[in-house]
Short mmCIF file of C-alpha atoms in Angstrom, two decimals:
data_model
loop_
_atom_site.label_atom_id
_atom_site.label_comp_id
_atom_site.label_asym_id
_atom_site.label_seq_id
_atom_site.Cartn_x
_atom_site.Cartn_y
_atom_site.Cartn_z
CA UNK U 1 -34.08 2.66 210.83
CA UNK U 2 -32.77 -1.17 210.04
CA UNK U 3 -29.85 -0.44 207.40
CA UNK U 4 -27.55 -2.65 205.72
CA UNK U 5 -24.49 -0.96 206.53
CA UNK U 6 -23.97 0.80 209.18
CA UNK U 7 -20.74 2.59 208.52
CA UNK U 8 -22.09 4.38 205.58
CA UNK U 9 -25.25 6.05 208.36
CA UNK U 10 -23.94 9.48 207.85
CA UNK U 11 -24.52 10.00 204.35
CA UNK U 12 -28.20 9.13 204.91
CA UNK U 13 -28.54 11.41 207.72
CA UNK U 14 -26.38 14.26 207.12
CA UNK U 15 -24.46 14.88 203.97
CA UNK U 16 -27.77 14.00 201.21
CA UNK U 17 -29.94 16.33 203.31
CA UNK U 18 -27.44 18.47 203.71
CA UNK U 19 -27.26 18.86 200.14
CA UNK U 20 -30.53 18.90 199.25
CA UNK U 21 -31.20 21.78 201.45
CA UNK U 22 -28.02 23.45 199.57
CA UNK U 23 -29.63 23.02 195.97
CA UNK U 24 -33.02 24.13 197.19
CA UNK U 25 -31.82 27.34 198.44
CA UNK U 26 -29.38 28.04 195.29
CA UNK U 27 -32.44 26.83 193.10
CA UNK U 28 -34.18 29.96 195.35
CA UNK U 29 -31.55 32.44 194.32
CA UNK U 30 -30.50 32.24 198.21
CA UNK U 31 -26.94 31.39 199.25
CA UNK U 32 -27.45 28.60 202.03
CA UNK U 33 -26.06 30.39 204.86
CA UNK U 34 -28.35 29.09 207.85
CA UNK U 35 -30.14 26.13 207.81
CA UNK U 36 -33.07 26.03 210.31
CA UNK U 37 -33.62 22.41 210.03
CA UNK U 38 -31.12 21.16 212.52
CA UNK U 39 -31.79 21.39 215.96
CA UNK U 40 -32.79 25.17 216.63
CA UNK U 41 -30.83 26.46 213.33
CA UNK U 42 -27.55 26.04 212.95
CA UNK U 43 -24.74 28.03 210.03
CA UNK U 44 -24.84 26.04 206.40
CA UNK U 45 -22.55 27.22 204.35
CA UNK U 46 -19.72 27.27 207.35
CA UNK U 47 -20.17 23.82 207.60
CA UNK U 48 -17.44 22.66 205.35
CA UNK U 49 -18.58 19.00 204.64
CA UNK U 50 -22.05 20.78 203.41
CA UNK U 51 -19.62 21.95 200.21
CA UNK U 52 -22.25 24.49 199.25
CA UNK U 53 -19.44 26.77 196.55
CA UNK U 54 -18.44 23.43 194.88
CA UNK U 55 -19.07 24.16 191.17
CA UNK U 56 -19.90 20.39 190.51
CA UNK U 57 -23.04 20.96 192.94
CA UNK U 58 -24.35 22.52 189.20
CA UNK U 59 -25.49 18.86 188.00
CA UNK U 60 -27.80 18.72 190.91
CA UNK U 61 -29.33 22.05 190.08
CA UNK U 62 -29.81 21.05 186.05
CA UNK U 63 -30.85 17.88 186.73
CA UNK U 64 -33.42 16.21 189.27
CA UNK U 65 -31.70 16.08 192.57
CA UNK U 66 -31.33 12.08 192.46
CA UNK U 67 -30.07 11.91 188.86
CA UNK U 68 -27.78 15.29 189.65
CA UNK U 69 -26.58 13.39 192.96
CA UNK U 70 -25.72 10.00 191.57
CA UNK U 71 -23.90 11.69 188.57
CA UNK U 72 -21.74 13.96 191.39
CA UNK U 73 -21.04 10.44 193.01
CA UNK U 74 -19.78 8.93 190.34
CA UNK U 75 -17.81 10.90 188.52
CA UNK U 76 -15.57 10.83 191.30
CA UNK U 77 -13.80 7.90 190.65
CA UNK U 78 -14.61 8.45 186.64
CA UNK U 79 -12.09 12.24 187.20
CA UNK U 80 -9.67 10.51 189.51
CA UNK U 81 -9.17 7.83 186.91
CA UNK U 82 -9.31 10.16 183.98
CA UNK U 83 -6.32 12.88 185.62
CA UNK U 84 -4.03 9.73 187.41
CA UNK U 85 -4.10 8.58 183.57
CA UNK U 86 -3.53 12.25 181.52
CA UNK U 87 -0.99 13.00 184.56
CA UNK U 88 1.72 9.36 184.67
CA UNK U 89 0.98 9.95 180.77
CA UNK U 90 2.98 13.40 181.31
CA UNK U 91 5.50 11.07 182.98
CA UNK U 92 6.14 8.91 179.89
CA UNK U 93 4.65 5.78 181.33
CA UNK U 94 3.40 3.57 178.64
CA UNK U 95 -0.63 4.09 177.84
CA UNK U 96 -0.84 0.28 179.60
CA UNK U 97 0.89 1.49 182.83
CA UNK U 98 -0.88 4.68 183.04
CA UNK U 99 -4.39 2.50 182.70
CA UNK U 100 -3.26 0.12 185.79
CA UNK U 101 -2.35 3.46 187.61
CA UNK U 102 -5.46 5.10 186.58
CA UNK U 103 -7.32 1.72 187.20
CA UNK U 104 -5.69 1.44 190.79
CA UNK U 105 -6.56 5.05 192.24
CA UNK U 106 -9.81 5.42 190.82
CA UNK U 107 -10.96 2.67 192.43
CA UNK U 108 -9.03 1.97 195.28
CA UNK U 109 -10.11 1.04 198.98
CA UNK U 110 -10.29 4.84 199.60
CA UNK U 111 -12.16 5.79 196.86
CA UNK U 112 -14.46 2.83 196.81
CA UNK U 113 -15.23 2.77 200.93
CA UNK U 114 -15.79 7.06 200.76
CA UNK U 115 -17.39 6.81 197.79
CA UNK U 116 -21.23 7.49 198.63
CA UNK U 117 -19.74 10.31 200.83
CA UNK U 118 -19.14 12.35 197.94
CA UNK U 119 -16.66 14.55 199.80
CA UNK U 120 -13.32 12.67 200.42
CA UNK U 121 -13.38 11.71 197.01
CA UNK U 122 -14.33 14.65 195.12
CA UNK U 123 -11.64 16.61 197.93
CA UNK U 124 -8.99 13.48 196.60
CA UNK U 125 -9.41 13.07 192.89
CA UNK U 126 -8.09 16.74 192.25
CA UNK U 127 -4.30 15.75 193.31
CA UNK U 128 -3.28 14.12 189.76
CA UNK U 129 -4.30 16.99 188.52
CA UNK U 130 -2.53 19.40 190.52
CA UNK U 131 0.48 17.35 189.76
CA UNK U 132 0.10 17.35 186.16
CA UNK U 133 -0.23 20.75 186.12
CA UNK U 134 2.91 21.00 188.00
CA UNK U 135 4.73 18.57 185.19
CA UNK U 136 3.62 21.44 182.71
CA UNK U 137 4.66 24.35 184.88
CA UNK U 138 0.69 25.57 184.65
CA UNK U 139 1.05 27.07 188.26
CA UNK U 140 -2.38 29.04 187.49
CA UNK U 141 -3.97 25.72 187.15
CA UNK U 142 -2.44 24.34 189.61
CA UNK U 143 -3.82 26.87 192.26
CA UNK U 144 -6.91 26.44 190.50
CA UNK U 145 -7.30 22.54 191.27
CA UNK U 146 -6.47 22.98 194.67
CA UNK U 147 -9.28 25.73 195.41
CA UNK U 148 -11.50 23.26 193.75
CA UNK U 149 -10.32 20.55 196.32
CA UNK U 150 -10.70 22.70 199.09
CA UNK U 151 -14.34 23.56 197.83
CA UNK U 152 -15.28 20.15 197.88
CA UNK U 153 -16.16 19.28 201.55
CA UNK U 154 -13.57 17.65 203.08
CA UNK U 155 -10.56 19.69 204.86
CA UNK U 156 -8.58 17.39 206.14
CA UNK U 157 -8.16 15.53 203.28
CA UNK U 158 -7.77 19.05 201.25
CA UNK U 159 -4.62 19.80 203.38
CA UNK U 160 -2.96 16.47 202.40
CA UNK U 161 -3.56 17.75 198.96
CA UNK U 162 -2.11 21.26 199.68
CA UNK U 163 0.80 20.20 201.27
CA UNK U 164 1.61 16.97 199.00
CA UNK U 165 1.39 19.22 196.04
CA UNK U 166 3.51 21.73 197.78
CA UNK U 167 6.50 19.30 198.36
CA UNK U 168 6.26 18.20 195.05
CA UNK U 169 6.50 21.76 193.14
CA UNK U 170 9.33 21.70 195.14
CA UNK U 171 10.71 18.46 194.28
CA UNK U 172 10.21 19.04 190.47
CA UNK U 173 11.22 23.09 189.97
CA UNK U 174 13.29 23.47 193.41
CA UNK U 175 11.44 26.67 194.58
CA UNK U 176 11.00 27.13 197.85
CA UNK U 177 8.73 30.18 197.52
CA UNK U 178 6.74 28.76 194.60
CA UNK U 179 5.75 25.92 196.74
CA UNK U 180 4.72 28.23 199.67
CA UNK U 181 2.67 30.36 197.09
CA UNK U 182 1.12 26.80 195.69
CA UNK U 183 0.14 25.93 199.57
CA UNK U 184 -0.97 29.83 200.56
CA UNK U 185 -3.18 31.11 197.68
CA UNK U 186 -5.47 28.87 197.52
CA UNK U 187 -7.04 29.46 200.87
CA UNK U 188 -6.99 32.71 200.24
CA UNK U 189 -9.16 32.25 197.09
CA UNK U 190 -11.76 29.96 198.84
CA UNK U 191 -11.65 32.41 202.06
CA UNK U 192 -15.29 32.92 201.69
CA UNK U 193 -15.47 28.99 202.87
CA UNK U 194 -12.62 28.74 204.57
CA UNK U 195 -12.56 32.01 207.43
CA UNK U 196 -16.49 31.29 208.27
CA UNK U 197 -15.56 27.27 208.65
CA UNK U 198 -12.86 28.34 210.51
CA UNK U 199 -14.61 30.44 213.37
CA UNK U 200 -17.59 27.89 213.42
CA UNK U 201 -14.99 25.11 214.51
CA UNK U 202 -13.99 27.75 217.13
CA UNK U 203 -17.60 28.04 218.24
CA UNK U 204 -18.38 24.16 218.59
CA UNK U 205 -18.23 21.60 220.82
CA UNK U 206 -15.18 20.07 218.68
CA UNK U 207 -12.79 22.11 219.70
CA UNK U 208 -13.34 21.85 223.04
CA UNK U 209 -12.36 17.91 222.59
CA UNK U 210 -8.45 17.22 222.76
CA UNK U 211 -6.82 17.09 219.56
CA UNK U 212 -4.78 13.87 221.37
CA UNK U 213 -8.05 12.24 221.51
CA UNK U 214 -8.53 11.96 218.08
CA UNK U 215 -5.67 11.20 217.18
CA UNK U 216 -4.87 8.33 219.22
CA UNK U 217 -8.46 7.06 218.29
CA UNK U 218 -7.59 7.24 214.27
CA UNK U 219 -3.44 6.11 214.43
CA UNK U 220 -3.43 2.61 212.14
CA UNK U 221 -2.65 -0.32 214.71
CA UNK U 222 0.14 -2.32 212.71
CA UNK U 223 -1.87 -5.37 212.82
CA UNK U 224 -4.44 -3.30 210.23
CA UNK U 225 -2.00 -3.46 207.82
CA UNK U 226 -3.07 -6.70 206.53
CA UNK U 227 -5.97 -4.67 205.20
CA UNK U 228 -3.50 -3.64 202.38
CA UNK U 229 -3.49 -6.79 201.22
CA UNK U 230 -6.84 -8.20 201.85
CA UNK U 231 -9.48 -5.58 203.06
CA UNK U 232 -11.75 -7.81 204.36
CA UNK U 233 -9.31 -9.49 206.51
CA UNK U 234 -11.10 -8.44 209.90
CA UNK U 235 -14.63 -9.04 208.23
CA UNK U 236 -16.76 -6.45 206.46
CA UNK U 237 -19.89 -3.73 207.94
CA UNK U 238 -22.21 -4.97 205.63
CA UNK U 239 -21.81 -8.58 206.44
CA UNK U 240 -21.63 -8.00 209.86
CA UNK U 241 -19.02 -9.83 210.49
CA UNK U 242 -16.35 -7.40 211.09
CA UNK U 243 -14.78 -7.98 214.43
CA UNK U 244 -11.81 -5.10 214.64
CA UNK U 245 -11.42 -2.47 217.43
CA UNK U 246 -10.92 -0.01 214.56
CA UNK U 247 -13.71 1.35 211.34
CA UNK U 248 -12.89 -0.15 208.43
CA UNK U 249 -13.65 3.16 206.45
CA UNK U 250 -10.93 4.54 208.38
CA UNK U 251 -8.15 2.70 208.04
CA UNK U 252 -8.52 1.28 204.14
CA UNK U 253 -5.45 1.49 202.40
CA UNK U 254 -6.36 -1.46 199.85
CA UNK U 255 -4.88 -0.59 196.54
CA UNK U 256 -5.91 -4.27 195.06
CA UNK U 257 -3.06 -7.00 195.21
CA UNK U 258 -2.03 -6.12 191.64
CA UNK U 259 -1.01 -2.90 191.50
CA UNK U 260 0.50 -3.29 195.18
CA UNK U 261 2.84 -6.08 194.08
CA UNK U 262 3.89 -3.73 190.86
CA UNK U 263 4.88 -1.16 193.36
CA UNK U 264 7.05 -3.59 195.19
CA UNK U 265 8.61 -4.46 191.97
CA UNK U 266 9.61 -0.60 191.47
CA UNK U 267 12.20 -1.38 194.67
CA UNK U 268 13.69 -3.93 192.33
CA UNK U 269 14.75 -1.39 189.80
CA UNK U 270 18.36 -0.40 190.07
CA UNK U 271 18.28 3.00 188.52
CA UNK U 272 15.25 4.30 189.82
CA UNK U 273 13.60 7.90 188.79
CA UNK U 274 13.62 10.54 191.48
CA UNK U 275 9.50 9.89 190.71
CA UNK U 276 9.84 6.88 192.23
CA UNK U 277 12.23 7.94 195.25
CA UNK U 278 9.88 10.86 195.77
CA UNK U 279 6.58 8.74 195.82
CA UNK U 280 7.96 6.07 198.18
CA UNK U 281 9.72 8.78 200.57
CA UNK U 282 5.84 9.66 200.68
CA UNK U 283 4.05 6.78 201.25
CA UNK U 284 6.67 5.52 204.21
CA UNK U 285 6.81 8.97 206.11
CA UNK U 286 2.97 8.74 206.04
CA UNK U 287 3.05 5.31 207.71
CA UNK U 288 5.22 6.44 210.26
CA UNK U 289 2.95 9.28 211.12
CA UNK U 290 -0.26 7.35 211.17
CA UNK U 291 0.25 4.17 212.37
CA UNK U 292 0.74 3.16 215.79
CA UNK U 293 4.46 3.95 216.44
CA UNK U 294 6.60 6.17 218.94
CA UNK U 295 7.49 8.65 216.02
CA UNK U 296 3.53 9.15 215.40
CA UNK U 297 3.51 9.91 218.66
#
């Protein structure tokens, strides 16, 4: 079919009918463990990015599907903006700098290019809230937002929650084994999702492609990041103008030129907070292991 942009192609033919076939079958009283609609059948509920035990698949199943599907989509950035604010609140930020942070993650390049996905996002905007929970020593919550990340159809960007949140437990309360408990228990309260997933990835043709592969494919060429300061540098999809070797959904790290140059200015500050030590450790160790560098490799 002729489509305006063609990055966004798998939404249209995977994850909405993906997800109408979940609601249908809860709607049923059936949990959507097969679905017989792709090729000769093929497991549902093992496919993680099908997120059939997310509880926020509820507004699709109380509402029509398309009113339940756009509300799913966007609260997304509406949570992400909402926890980013409640958790640099917990950090005594003023209420102005916890809007701009809000403001800045909520709708970021990430969240804005992943958006109609409704996976990454949902997967993403449970981090501030994990680390919030941290700030108040809730770890019971804590596990709790995590499980609710992993539910939400994305692993890989589930693990960078698990694990970010891990380090920082252990940057704020200096537990090792806390941290290890934070990054352990959750999987073992979404096992139901995450054991099936786990042996269907086993069964399919993925894992029979090298891991290298991938990799090498998805590193960030250090020319891309010019995209952090203007995303449409190398064109755009939808204009058809983009002329990059790379996807633009992959490699957005576009924060908007505001809030970027505010987080330069944090270098400037001579007494820094170990929050801002700890966040900038963060954000240069994940450079070095995605872009295209001998350390990444």
């Amino acid at each position: 079919l002729p489509i305006k942009n063609p990055a966004i192609a798998d939404v249209v033919n995977q994850i909405i009918p993906w997800k109408i076939f979940t609601i249908d079958q809860w709607k049923q009283g059936l949990i959507p463990l097969w679905n017989p609609y792709n090729f000769s059948g093929t497991p549902h509920a093992a496919n993680w990015q099908s997120a059939v035990f997310y509880p926020l698949n509820l507004l699709m199943i109380i509402f029509n599907f398309v009113t339940g599907w756009s509300l799913y989509v966007l609260l997304q950035p509406l949570l992400a903006g909402l926890f980013t604010y409640v958790y640099t609140r917990s950090l005594k930020i003023s209420y102005f700098g916890s809007l701009i942070s809000a403001i800045a993650f909520m709708f970021s390049g990430f969240f804005t290019a992943w958006l109609q996905w409704g996976t990454l996002g949902h997967a993403l905007l449970w981090l501030p809230a994990a680390l919030w929970a941290i700030e108040k020593s809730r770890i019971g919550l804590t596990i709790l937002f995590l499980s609710l990340s992993l539910l939400a159809g994305h692993l890989q960007a589930s693990l960078y929650v698990v694990l970010l949140t891990g380090i920082y437990c252990y940057f704020r309360h200096r537990k090792f084994w806390l941290s290890i408990t934070l990054a352990i228990i959750p999987f073992l309260l979404t096992a139901f999702q995450f054991f099936p997933s786990l042996e269907l990835y086993f069964y399919s043709l993925r894992s029979q492609v090298p891991a290298l592969d991938w990799f090498q494919a998805f590193r960030i060429p250090i020319s891309g990041l010019v995209t952090f300061l203007a995303p449409d540098f190398f064109g755009h999809p939808v204009t058809r103008n983009y002329f990059s070797d790379f996807s633009y959904v992959e490699m957005i790290g576009y924060i908007g030129l505001v809030p970027f140059l505010l987080s330069l200015f944090t270098l400037l500050i001579k007494s820094k907070s170990p929050h801002i030590k700890f966040f900038w450790g963060t954000v240069i160790i994940s450079l070095l292991l995605s872009l295209k560098t001998p350390i990444a490799n």
